[in-house]
Structure formats: structure tokens, C-alpha cells
Short mmCIF file of C-alpha atoms in Angstrom, two decimals:
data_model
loop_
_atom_site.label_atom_id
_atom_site.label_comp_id
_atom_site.label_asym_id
_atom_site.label_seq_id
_atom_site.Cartn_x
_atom_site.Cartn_y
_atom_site.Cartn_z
CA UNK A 238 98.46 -5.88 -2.36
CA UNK A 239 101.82 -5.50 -4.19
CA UNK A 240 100.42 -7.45 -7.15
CA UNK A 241 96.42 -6.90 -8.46
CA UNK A 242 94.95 -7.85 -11.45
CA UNK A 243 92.42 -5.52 -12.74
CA UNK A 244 89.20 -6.77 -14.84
CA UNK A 245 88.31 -5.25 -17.92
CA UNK A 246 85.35 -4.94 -20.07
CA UNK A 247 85.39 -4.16 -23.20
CA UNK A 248 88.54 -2.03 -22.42
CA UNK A 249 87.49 -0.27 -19.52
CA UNK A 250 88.69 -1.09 -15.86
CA UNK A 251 85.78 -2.51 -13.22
CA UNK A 252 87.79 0.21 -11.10
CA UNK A 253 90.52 2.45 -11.50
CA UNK A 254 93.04 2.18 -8.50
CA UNK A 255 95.63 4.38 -10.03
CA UNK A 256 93.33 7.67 -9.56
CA UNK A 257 95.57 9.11 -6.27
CA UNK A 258 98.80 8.17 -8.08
CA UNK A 259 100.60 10.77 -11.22
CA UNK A 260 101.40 9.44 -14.31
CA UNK A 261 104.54 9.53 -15.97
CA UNK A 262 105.51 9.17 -19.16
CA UNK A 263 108.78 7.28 -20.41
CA UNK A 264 110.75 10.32 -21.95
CA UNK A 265 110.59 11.73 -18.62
CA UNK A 266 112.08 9.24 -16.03
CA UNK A 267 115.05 10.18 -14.76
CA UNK A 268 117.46 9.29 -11.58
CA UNK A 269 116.97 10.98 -8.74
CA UNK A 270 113.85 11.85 -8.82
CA UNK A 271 110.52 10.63 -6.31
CA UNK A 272 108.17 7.92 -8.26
CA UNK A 273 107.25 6.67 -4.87
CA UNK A 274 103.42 8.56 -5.40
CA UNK A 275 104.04 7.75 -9.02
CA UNK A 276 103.25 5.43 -12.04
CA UNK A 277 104.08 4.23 -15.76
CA UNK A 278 102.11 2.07 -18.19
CA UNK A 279 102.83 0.30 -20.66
CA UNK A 280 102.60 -3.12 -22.68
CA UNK A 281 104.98 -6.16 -22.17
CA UNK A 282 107.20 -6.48 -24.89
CA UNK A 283 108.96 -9.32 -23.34
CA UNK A 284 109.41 -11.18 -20.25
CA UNK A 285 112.14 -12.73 -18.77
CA UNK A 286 112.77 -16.15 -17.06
CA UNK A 287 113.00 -15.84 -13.30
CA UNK A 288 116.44 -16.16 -12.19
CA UNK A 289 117.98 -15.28 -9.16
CA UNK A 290 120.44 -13.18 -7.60
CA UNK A 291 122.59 -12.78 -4.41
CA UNK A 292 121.33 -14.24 -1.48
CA UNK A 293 118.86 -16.24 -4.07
CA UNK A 294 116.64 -13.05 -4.24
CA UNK A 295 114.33 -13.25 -7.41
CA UNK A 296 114.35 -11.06 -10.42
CA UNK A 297 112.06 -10.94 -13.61
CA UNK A 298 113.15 -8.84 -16.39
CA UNK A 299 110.41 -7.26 -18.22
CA UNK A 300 110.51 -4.78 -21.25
CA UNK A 301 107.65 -2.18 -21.31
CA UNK A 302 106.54 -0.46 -23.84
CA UNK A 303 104.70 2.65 -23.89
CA UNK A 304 101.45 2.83 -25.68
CA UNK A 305 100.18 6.70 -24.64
CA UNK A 306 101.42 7.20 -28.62
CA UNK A 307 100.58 4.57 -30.92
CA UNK A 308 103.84 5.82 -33.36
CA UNK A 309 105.94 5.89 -30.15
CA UNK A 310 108.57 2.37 -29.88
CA UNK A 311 110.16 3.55 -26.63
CA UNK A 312 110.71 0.58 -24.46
CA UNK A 313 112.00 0.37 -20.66
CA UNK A 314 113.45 -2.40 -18.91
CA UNK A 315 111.73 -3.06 -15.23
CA UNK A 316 113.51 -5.26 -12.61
CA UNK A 317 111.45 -7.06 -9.93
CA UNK A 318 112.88 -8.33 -7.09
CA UNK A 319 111.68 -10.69 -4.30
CA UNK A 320 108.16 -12.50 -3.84
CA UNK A 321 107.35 -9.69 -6.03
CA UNK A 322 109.10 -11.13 -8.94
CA UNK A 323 107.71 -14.54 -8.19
CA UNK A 324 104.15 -13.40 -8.13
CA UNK A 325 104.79 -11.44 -11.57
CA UNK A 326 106.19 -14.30 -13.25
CA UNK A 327 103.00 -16.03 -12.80
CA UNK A 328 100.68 -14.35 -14.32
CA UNK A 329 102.63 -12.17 -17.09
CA UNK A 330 102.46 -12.74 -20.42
CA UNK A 331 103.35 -10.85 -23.70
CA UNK A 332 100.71 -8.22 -24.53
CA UNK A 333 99.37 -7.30 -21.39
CA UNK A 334 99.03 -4.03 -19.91
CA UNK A 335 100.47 -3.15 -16.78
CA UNK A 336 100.92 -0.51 -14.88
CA UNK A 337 103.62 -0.19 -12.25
CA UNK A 338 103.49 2.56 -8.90
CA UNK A 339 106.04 3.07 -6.60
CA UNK A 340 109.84 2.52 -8.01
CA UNK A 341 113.06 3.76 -8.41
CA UNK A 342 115.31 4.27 -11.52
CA UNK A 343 118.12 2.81 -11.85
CA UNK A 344 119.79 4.22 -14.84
CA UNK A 345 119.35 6.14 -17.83
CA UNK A 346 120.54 7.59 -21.10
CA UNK A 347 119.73 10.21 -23.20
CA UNK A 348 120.31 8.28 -26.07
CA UNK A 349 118.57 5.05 -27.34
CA UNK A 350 119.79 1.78 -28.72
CA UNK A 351 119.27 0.87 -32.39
CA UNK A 352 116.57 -1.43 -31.51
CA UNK A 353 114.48 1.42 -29.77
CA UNK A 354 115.25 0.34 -26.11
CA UNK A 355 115.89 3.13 -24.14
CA UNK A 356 119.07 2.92 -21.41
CA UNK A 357 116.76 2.65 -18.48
CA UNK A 358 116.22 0.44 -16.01
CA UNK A 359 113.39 0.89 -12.97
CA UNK A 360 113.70 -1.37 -10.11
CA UNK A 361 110.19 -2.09 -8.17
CA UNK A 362 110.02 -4.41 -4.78
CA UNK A 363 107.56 -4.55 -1.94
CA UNK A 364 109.81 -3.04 0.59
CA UNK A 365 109.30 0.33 -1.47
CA UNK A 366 105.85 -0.27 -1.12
CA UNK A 367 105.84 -0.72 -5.26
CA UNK A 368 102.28 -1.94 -6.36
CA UNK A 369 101.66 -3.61 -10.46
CA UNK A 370 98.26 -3.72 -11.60
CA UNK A 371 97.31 -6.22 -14.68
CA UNK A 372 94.81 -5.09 -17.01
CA UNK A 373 92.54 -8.68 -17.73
CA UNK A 374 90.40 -8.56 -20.59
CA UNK A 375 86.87 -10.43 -19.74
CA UNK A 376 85.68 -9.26 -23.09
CA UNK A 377 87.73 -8.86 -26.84
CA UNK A 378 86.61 -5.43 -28.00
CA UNK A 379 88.32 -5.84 -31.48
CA UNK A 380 87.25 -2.21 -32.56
CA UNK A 381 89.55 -0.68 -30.15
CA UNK A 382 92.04 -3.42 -31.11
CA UNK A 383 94.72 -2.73 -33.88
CA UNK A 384 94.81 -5.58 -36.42
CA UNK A 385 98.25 -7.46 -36.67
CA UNK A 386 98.97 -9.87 -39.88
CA UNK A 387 100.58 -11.71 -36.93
CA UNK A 388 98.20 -14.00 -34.89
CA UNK A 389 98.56 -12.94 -31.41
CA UNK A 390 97.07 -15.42 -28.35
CA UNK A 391 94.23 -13.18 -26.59
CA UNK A 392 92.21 -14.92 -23.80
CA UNK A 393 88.72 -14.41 -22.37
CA UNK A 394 88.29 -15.07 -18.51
CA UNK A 395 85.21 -16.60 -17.32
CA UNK A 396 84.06 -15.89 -13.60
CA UNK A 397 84.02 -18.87 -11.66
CA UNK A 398 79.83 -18.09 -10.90
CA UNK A 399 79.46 -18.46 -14.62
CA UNK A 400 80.68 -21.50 -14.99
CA UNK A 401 79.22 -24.99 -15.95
CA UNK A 402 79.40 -28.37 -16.25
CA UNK A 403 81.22 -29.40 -20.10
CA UNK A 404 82.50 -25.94 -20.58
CA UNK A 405 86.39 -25.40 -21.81
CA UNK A 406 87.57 -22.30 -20.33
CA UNK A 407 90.09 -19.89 -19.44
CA UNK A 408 90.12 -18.61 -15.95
CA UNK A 409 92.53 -16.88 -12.92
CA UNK A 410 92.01 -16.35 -9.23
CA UNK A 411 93.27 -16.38 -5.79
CA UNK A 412 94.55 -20.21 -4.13
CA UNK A 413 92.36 -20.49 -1.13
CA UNK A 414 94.35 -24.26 -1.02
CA UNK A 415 96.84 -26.25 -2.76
CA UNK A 416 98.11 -29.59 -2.65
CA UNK A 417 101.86 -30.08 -4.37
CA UNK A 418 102.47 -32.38 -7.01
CA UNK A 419 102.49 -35.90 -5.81
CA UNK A 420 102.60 -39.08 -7.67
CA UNK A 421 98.91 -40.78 -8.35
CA UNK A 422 98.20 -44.57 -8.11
CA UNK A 423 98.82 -44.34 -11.72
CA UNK A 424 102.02 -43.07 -13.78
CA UNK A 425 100.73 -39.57 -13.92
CA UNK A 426 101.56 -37.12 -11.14
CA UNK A 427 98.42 -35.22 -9.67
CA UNK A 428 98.08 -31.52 -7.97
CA UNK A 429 94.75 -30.07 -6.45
CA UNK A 430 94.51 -26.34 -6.33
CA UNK A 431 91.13 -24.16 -5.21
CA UNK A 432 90.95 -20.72 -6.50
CA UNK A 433 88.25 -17.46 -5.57
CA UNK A 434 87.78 -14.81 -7.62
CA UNK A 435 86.19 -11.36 -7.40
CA UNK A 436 82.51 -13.15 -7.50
CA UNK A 437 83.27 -14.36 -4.32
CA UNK A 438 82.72 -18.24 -5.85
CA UNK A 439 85.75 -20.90 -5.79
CA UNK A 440 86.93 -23.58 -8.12
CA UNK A 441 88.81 -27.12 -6.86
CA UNK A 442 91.17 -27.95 -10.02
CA UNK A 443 92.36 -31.56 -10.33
CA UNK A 444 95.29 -30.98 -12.76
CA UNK A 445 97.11 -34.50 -13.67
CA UNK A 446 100.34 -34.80 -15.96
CA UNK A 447 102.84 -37.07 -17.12
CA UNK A 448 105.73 -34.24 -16.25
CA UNK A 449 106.21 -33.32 -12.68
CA UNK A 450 107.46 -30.05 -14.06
CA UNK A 451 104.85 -29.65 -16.10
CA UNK A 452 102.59 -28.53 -12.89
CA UNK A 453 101.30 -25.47 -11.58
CA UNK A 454 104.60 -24.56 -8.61
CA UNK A 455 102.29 -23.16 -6.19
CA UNK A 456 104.05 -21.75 -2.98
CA UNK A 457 101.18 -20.36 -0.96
CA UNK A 458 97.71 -19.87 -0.23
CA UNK A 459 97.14 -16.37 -1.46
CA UNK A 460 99.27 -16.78 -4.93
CA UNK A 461 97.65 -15.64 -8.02
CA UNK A 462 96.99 -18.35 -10.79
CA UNK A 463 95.88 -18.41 -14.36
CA UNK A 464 94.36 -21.71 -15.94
CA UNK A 465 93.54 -21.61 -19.70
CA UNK A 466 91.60 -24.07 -21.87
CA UNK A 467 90.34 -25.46 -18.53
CA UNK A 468 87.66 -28.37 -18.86
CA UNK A 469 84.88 -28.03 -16.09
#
């Protein structure tokens, strides 16, 4: 699948898929050179609106930052294009770790900005077979965790088997069936989405809102959604 999301506990992987791909580090991405067999990881540092190109193609902008050295403030930009940017734009958020196999650069520089962004730019799309894997924390392991005087937003993901009846939580699978927004026999407008995850169990979400917008935009069966402070 061009677009995975990886569980953790307590900061280690259920799996590692990367094992029969090379890493490679930031300072060392150049043109020219074969990252087909290849991969970088980082953390988001920012992510882009979805906009769209020629031929209404989609691209997300990301900026990645490398985390192999905790002094180290080199950041990459990473253009998606296609479903894969659509997929990505879904479930990214600031903080995460990705990883991203299979791309191409773009551009580069020898020389960095004064904000620490390097001139680089790596395009990844499914018809070079480029795969991103998104590192979900099930469990906070705050001793592996640096502190920040900033409050950042961390969530915990609850598999669907776990859940019960009164609970609030925070959880992300695969639609197995979706329903668009349509307007409800009140003034609210009403979508019905049911999600599997990895435990094999599924989840029917009746989501209701004053804002059409405000909905989950849900093209396929097979997209990957994230709910948060979810009320079973």
C-alpha cells in the first residue's frame, strides 16, 4: 500500500517494514542519484493545505525534519502528488514521524536558508512505487519524550476490540463503507462511515454537524481515517 500507518508501543513499531529498504540521511540527498530501494525519516514540521496543480493533480507540501541528531534543525521539503497526496493529507498532522521510500529529488543546495531549511525538495507518487509509513503512538512513553514548555496535542488510539459503551476516544482505521454528507430530518447534516482496524473488529460512526464542511470528505472505501475525542 502506498500509504501505511504503523502502530507503536511505547515507541517501538508492532513491525518494522522498512528492514529491506537503506536509510538515508538528509545531508546526503542529492540529484541524480537512485532512492527508489531507499528511505528518509523524519518529523513533520509542517504541513501544507492540499492544493492542486495542472490537470487538477494533488500536492501536499510537507517539511521534514530529521531527528537521527537531536542538535540537528535540518529540514526538507517533500511534494506528494496524486491520490497519494490526498491520502496523506488525511491523516498527517504536526509531530508525527514518517518515513518516506521510494522518491526522487528534485533539487538541492549546498547551502541552507537562515531559517535552517535546506534547498531540497523530494517528490514521492505511486507511479514510482513511493510507499510513507506513519508511526501511531498507542501508548505515551514520556521518558523517551523530550519535555517542551510548549503544550503539544499527543493522542492515544484505542483498538476498536477495546472499545465500550460511554467511552470518549481517539481512534483511526480503514472505511469498509461510507455514506456522504446528506441533510437529516433535522437542520444538522449527517454522514455514516464504518472503519476496521488491525484487530480485525469495525466501528459504524454516525457523525452529525451543523457545517456541511465540517464532515469527514470521504472518497472511497479503502481511505484511511482518524476520529479523535470520539463518544462510543
Amino acid at each position: 500500500m502506498p500509504l501505511e500507518l504503523i502502530k507503536e508501543v511505547n515507541g517501538v513499531p508492532e513491525f518494522e517494514p522498512l528492514s529491506k529498504f537503506h536509510k538515508v540521511d538528509f545531508r546526503s540527498l542529492q540529484p541524480g542519484c537512485d532512492y527508489s530501494k531507499k528511505y528518509i525519516q523524519g518529523k513533520l514540521s509542517c504541513v501544507s493545505s492540499l492544493t492542486y496543480g495542472g490537470n487538477r493533480t494533488p500536492i501536499l507540501k510537507i517539511g521534514l525534519q530529521e531527528q537521527e541528531n537531536s542538535n540537528s534543525e535540518i529540514t526538507i521539503n517533500v511534494l506528494f502528488f496524486g491520490k497519494l497526496a490526498k491520502d496523506c493529507a488525511k491523516v498527517f498532522y504536526e509531530g508525527d514521524t514518517i518515513a518516506v521510500a521510494g522518491f526522487i529529488v528534485l533539487s538541492s543546495s549546498s547551502s541552507a536558508s537562515r531559517d535552517g531549511e535546506h534547498c531540497l525538495f523530494l517528490k514521492a507518487f505511486e507511479d514510482f512505487k513511493s510507499t510513507v509509513y506513519v508511526y501511531v503512538k498507542s501508548v505515551i512513553d514520556f521518558s523517551t519524550q523530550s519535555m517542551s514548555l510548549v503544550p503539544a496535542t499527543r493522542y492515544v488510539y484505542t483498538p476498536l476490540n477495546e472499545l465500550k459503551s460511554g467511552m470518549i476516544v481517539n481512534v483511526y482505521g480503514v472505511v469498509k463503507f461510507f455514506k456522504p454528507p446528506y441533510l437529516s430530518k433535522g437542520t444538522d447534516y449527517c454522514s455514516v462511515v464504518t472503519i476496521v482496524d488491525q484487530t480485525n473488529a469495525k466501528l459504524t460512526c454516525l457523525l452529525f454537524s451543523g457545517n456541511y464542511e465540517a464532515l469527514p470528505m470521504i472518497y472511497k472505501n479503502g481511505d484511511i481515517v482518524r476520529f479523535h475525542r470520539l463518544k462510543v
